[in-house]
Amino acid sequence: MAEAIRNGPNQLFNLPFVNFGREICGDLAIGETREWLVTNGIGGFASGTGAGHLTRRFHGLLVAALHPPLGRTLLVSKFDEIADYDGKTYSLSTNRWQSGAIAPDGYRQIEEFHLQGTSPVWRYACADVLLAKTIWMEHGANTTYVRYQLESASRRLKLRIKALVNYRDFYSLTQAGDWRMDISRVEHGLQVLAFAGATPFYLVSSAGRFNPCHEWYRGYELANERDRGFDCEEDQLYAGTLTAELGPGESVTVVASTEPQTDLDTELA
């Protein structure tokens, strides 16, 4: 469950109600200082920024407690989403690179960021589309759910969700070199095995189809680490893409987990 949100780099507040519009989400310098945190009750968590990109080594969609409550390991870094709609392509994700470039700049599509109960929700607006993204974790398990719901549109939308993964202690950073992970198909998705003896983890969905990939994206810059004078460059592995089509009112949920069998149709509590 999301427990808190940061307002600035050194202030962490427990807030009963949070709602940010374009005046914050559309300004990268402000949006990246609003941080969210979701926990699973056994030491694992997910965290990130309201703008959608990574600025700390602790940020990620699935930081698993492999030996609860210890062994915190970054497994799934983030999802990069691309929406194809009415002949146009819209990038919904945001990344900062060592060169200083911001690409893509999907934060510009964020209409709103708020907490639904204690779970972070983004609403992306492009053309006449309103697409909601919600993140939560299963209590007692190293499992993160990301649900995308097409709240409104005049036609169907194709959503491509690129999964970026890693396997490192949450205090470390990855420079990949020639590291090659094993990515294999399983029912409903993919299994990722970082190396012999590593804990396998899974990217699955009951809708759409996952296509595996193995491409290192090199040179992400973690701005908060840079500003604190620490190493700030990291590589992430593009492990595969889920492609799904949504009509108005329809949704797709993607699950990242260390569990080989998870409930693909769970609802946010």
PDB file of N, CA and C in Angstrom, residues 104-157:
ATOM      1  N   PRO A 104      11.778   9.617 -23.547  1.00  0.00           N
ATOM      2  CA  PRO A 104      10.689  10.510 -23.976  1.00  0.00           C
ATOM      3  C   PRO A 104      10.277  11.457 -22.858  1.00  0.00           C
ATOM      4  N   ASP A 105       9.368  12.340 -23.169  1.00  0.00           N
ATOM      5  CA  ASP A 105       8.923  13.337 -22.186  1.00  0.00           C
ATOM      6  C   ASP A 105       7.430  13.173 -21.910  1.00  0.00           C
ATOM      7  N   GLY A 106       7.055  11.954 -21.548  1.00  0.00           N
ATOM      8  CA  GLY A 106       5.654  11.630 -21.333  1.00  0.00           C
ATOM      9  C   GLY A 106       5.002  12.353 -20.165  1.00  0.00           C
ATOM     10  N   TYR A 107       5.799  12.967 -19.300  1.00  0.00           N
ATOM     11  CA  TYR A 107       5.200  13.728 -18.197  1.00  0.00           C
ATOM     12  C   TYR A 107       4.279  14.830 -18.724  1.00  0.00           C
ATOM     13  N   ARG A 108       4.514  15.244 -19.970  1.00  0.00           N
ATOM     14  CA  ARG A 108       3.666  16.294 -20.555  1.00  0.00           C
ATOM     15  C   ARG A 108       2.240  15.794 -20.807  1.00  0.00           C
ATOM     16  N   GLN A 109       2.050  14.466 -20.824  1.00  0.00           N
ATOM     17  CA  GLN A 109       0.721  13.902 -21.056  1.00  0.00           C
ATOM     18  C   GLN A 109      -0.047  13.658 -19.753  1.00  0.00           C
ATOM     19  N   ILE A 110       0.596  13.907 -18.598  1.00  0.00           N
ATOM     20  CA  ILE A 110      -0.060  13.634 -17.322  1.00  0.00           C
ATOM     21  C   ILE A 110      -1.061  14.749 -17.008  1.00  0.00           C
ATOM     22  N   GLU A 111      -2.303  14.373 -16.984  1.00  0.00           N
ATOM     23  CA  GLU A 111      -3.366  15.326 -16.651  1.00  0.00           C
ATOM     24  C   GLU A 111      -3.505  15.493 -15.149  1.00  0.00           C
ATOM     25  N   GLU A 112      -3.236  14.385 -14.412  1.00  0.00           N
ATOM     26  CA  GLU A 112      -3.478  14.408 -12.970  1.00  0.00           C
ATOM     27  C   GLU A 112      -2.721  13.263 -12.313  1.00  0.00           C
ATOM     28  N   PHE A 113      -2.250  13.505 -11.089  1.00  0.00           N
ATOM     29  CA  PHE A 113      -1.712  12.466 -10.226  1.00  0.00           C
ATOM     30  C   PHE A 113      -2.427  12.575  -8.892  1.00  0.00           C
ATOM     31  N   HIS A 114      -2.952  11.438  -8.388  1.00  0.00           N
ATOM     32  CA  HIS A 114      -3.602  11.486  -7.086  1.00  0.00           C
ATOM     33  C   HIS A 114      -3.470  10.141  -6.395  1.00  0.00           C
ATOM     34  N   LEU A 115      -3.880  10.093  -5.157  1.00  0.00           N
ATOM     35  CA  LEU A 115      -3.941   8.845  -4.411  1.00  0.00           C
ATOM     36  C   LEU A 115      -5.382   8.355  -4.371  1.00  0.00           C
ATOM     37  N   GLN A 116      -5.581   7.108  -4.770  1.00  0.00           N
ATOM     38  CA  GLN A 116      -6.876   6.449  -4.624  1.00  0.00           C
ATOM     39  C   GLN A 116      -6.789   5.592  -3.372  1.00  0.00           C
ATOM     40  N   GLY A 117      -7.380   6.081  -2.282  1.00  0.00           N
ATOM     41  CA  GLY A 117      -7.086   5.469  -0.992  1.00  0.00           C
ATOM     42  C   GLY A 117      -5.628   5.743  -0.687  1.00  0.00           C
ATOM     43  N   THR A 118      -4.810   4.700  -0.779  1.00  0.00           N
ATOM     44  CA  THR A 118      -3.375   4.875  -0.555  1.00  0.00           C
ATOM     45  C   THR A 118      -2.549   4.438  -1.758  1.00  0.00           C
ATOM     46  N   SER A 119      -3.173   4.277  -2.925  1.00  0.00           N
ATOM     47  CA  SER A 119      -2.468   3.832  -4.126  1.00  0.00           C
ATOM     48  C   SER A 119      -2.302   4.988  -5.111  1.00  0.00           C
ATOM     49  N   PRO A 120      -1.114   5.127  -5.725  1.00  0.00           N
ATOM     50  CA  PRO A 120      -0.888   6.210  -6.688  1.00  0.00           C
ATOM     51  C   PRO A 120      -1.610   5.941  -8.003  1.00  0.00           C
ATOM     52  N   VAL A 121      -2.192   7.003  -8.542  1.00  0.00           N
ATOM     53  CA  VAL A 121      -2.923   6.930  -9.807  1.00  0.00           C
ATOM     54  C   VAL A 121      -2.491   8.103 -10.689  1.00  0.00           C
ATOM     55  N   TRP A 122      -2.173   7.795 -11.935  1.00  0.00           N
ATOM     56  CA  TRP A 122      -1.902   8.815 -12.941  1.00  0.00           C
ATOM     57  C   TRP A 122      -3.043   8.799 -13.954  1.00  0.00           C
ATOM     58  N   ARG A 123      -3.416   9.967 -14.457  1.00  0.00           N
ATOM     59  CA  ARG A 123      -4.334  10.055 -15.588  1.00  0.00           C
ATOM     60  C   ARG A 123      -3.594  10.765 -16.724  1.00  0.00           C
ATOM     61  N   TYR A 124      -3.507  10.062 -17.851  1.00  0.00           N
ATOM     62  CA  TYR A 124      -2.837  10.596 -19.032  1.00  0.00           C
ATOM     63  C   TYR A 124      -3.898  11.053 -20.026  1.00  0.00           C
ATOM     64  N   ALA A 125      -3.680  12.228 -20.613  1.00  0.00           N
ATOM     65  CA  ALA A 125      -4.607  12.778 -21.595  1.00  0.00           C
ATOM     66  C   ALA A 125      -3.879  12.981 -22.915  1.00  0.00           C
ATOM     67  N   CYS A 126      -4.409  12.387 -23.979  1.00  0.00           N
ATOM     68  CA  CYS A 126      -3.877  12.614 -25.318  1.00  0.00           C
ATOM     69  C   CYS A 126      -5.024  12.477 -26.310  1.00  0.00           C
ATOM     70  N   ALA A 127      -5.128  13.421 -27.248  1.00  0.00           N
ATOM     71  CA  ALA A 127      -6.294  13.522 -28.123  1.00  0.00           C
ATOM     72  C   ALA A 127      -7.546  13.538 -27.232  1.00  0.00           C
ATOM     73  N   ASP A 128      -8.520  12.657 -27.480  1.00  0.00           N
ATOM     74  CA  ASP A 128      -9.701  12.616 -26.607  1.00  0.00           C
ATOM     75  C   ASP A 128      -9.637  11.429 -25.642  1.00  0.00           C
ATOM     76  N   VAL A 129      -8.424  10.942 -25.396  1.00  0.00           N
ATOM     77  CA  VAL A 129      -8.196   9.788 -24.520  1.00  0.00           C
ATOM     78  C   VAL A 129      -7.947  10.244 -23.090  1.00  0.00           C
ATOM     79  N   LEU A 130      -8.512   9.509 -22.135  1.00  0.00           N
ATOM     80  CA  LEU A 130      -8.149   9.631 -20.734  1.00  0.00           C
ATOM     81  C   LEU A 130      -7.835   8.214 -20.252  1.00  0.00           C
ATOM     82  N   LEU A 131      -6.548   7.971 -19.949  1.00  0.00           N
ATOM     83  CA  LEU A 131      -6.069   6.649 -19.552  1.00  0.00           C
ATOM     84  C   LEU A 131      -5.550   6.721 -18.129  1.00  0.00           C
ATOM     85  N   ALA A 132      -6.063   5.865 -17.244  1.00  0.00           N
ATOM     86  CA  ALA A 132      -5.643   5.851 -15.844  1.00  0.00           C
ATOM     87  C   ALA A 132      -4.697   4.684 -15.594  1.00  0.00           C
ATOM     88  N   LYS A 133      -3.675   4.938 -14.799  1.00  0.00           N
ATOM     89  CA  LYS A 133      -2.697   3.924 -14.399  1.00  0.00           C
ATOM     90  C   LYS A 133      -2.637   3.902 -12.874  1.00  0.00           C
ATOM     91  N   THR A 134      -2.807   2.720 -12.288  1.00  0.00           N
ATOM     92  CA  THR A 134      -2.828   2.562 -10.832  1.00  0.00           C
ATOM     93  C   THR A 134      -1.825   1.489 -10.429  1.00  0.00           C
ATOM     94  N   ILE A 135      -1.083   1.740  -9.338  1.00  0.00           N
ATOM     95  CA  ILE A 135      -0.074   0.795  -8.845  1.00  0.00           C
ATOM     96  C   ILE A 135      -0.404   0.400  -7.410  1.00  0.00           C
ATOM     97  N   TRP A 136      -0.340  -0.907  -7.139  1.00  0.00           N
ATOM     98  CA  TRP A 136      -0.451  -1.384  -5.758  1.00  0.00           C
ATOM     99  C   TRP A 136       0.327  -2.679  -5.610  1.00  0.00           C
ATOM    100  N   MET A 137       0.528  -3.114  -4.363  1.00  0.00           N
ATOM    101  CA  MET A 137       1.240  -4.351  -4.071  1.00  0.00           C
ATOM    102  C   MET A 137       0.338  -5.294  -3.282  1.00  0.00           C
ATOM    103  N   GLU A 138       0.633  -6.579  -3.423  1.00  0.00           N
ATOM    104  CA  GLU A 138      -0.061  -7.581  -2.620  1.00  0.00           C
ATOM    105  C   GLU A 138       0.590  -7.655  -1.246  1.00  0.00           C
ATOM    106  N   HIS A 139      -0.216  -7.574  -0.203  1.00  0.00           N
ATOM    107  CA  HIS A 139       0.325  -7.641   1.149  1.00  0.00           C
ATOM    108  C   HIS A 139       0.914  -9.031   1.406  1.00  0.00           C
ATOM    109  N   GLY A 140       2.148  -9.039   1.902  1.00  0.00           N
ATOM    110  CA  GLY A 140       2.796 -10.295   2.248  1.00  0.00           C
ATOM    111  C   GLY A 140       3.459 -11.007   1.090  1.00  0.00           C
ATOM    112  N   ALA A 141       3.534 -10.369  -0.074  1.00  0.00           N
ATOM    113  CA  ALA A 141       4.143 -11.007  -1.240  1.00  0.00           C
ATOM    114  C   ALA A 141       4.955  -9.981  -2.028  1.00  0.00           C
ATOM    115  N   ASN A 142       5.995 -10.458  -2.707  1.00  0.00           N
ATOM    116  CA  ASN A 142       6.789  -9.607  -3.584  1.00  0.00           C
ATOM    117  C   ASN A 142       6.105  -9.526  -4.947  1.00  0.00           C
ATOM    118  N   THR A 143       4.974  -8.846  -4.956  1.00  0.00           N
ATOM    119  CA  THR A 143       4.126  -8.778  -6.148  1.00  0.00           C
ATOM    120  C   THR A 143       3.580  -7.367  -6.300  1.00  0.00           C
ATOM    121  N   THR A 144       3.826  -6.781  -7.462  1.00  0.00           N
ATOM    122  CA  THR A 144       3.323  -5.449  -7.792  1.00  0.00           C
ATOM    123  C   THR A 144       2.340  -5.553  -8.942  1.00  0.00           C
ATOM    124  N   TYR A 145       1.211  -4.846  -8.815  1.00  0.00           N
ATOM    125  CA  TYR A 145       0.193  -4.788  -9.856  1.00  0.00           C
ATOM    126  C   TYR A 145       0.186  -3.390 -10.465  1.00  0.00           C
ATOM    127  N   VAL A 146       0.093  -3.339 -11.802  1.00  0.00           N
ATOM    128  CA  VAL A 146      -0.059  -2.069 -12.513  1.00  0.00           C
ATOM    129  C   VAL A 146      -1.252  -2.214 -13.448  1.00  0.00           C
ATOM    130  N   ARG A 147      -2.299  -1.454 -13.167  1.00  0.00           N
ATOM    131  CA  ARG A 147      -3.520  -1.537 -13.973  1.00  0.00           C
ATOM    132  C   ARG A 147      -3.678  -0.283 -14.828  1.00  0.00           C
ATOM    133  N   TYR A 148      -4.005  -0.507 -16.106  1.00  0.00           N
ATOM    134  CA  TYR A 148      -4.279   0.569 -17.044  1.00  0.00           C
ATOM    135  C   TYR A 148      -5.747   0.476 -17.451  1.00  0.00           C
ATOM    136  N   GLN A 149      -6.491   1.554 -17.273  1.00  0.00           N
ATOM    137  CA  GLN A 149      -7.907   1.567 -17.629  1.00  0.00           C
ATOM    138  C   GLN A 149      -8.192   2.733 -18.563  1.00  0.00           C
ATOM    139  N   LEU A 150      -8.791   2.406 -19.696  1.00  0.00           N
ATOM    140  CA  LEU A 150      -9.173   3.442 -20.650  1.00  0.00           C
ATOM    141  C   LEU A 150     -10.501   4.037 -20.192  1.00  0.00           C
ATOM    142  N   GLU A 151     -10.414   5.176 -19.527  1.00  0.00           N
ATOM    143  CA  GLU A 151     -11.618   5.769 -18.927  1.00  0.00           C
ATOM    144  C   GLU A 151     -12.522   6.407 -19.967  1.00  0.00           C
ATOM    145  N   SER A 152     -11.924   7.010 -20.987  1.00  0.00           N
ATOM    146  CA  SER A 152     -12.744   7.593 -22.048  1.00  0.00           C
ATOM    147  C   SER A 152     -11.929   7.676 -23.335  1.00  0.00           C
ATOM    148  N   ALA A 153     -12.622   7.514 -24.453  1.00  0.00           N
ATOM    149  CA  ALA A 153     -12.028   7.601 -25.789  1.00  0.00           C
ATOM    150  C   ALA A 153     -13.151   7.400 -26.789  1.00  0.00           C
ATOM    151  N   SER A 154     -12.942   7.825 -28.026  1.00  0.00           N
ATOM    152  CA  SER A 154     -13.961   7.647 -29.054  1.00  0.00           C
ATOM    153  C   SER A 154     -13.706   6.415 -29.908  1.00  0.00           C
ATOM    154  N   ARG A 155     -12.550   5.748 -29.669  1.00  0.00           N
ATOM    155  CA  ARG A 155     -12.241   4.534 -30.417  1.00  0.00           C
ATOM    156  C   ARG A 155     -11.264   3.694 -29.607  1.00  0.00           C
ATOM    157  N   ARG A 156     -10.855   2.577 -30.140  1.00  0.00           N
ATOM    158  CA  ARG A 156      -9.951   1.690 -29.420  1.00  0.00           C
ATOM    159  C   ARG A 156      -8.533   2.250 -29.430  1.00  0.00           C
ATOM    160  N   LEU A 157      -7.782   1.852 -28.398  1.00  0.00           N
ATOM    161  CA  LEU A 157      -6.403   2.300 -28.212  1.00  0.00           C
ATOM    162  C   LEU A 157      -5.493   1.078 -28.106  1.00  0.00           C
TER     163      LEU A 157
END
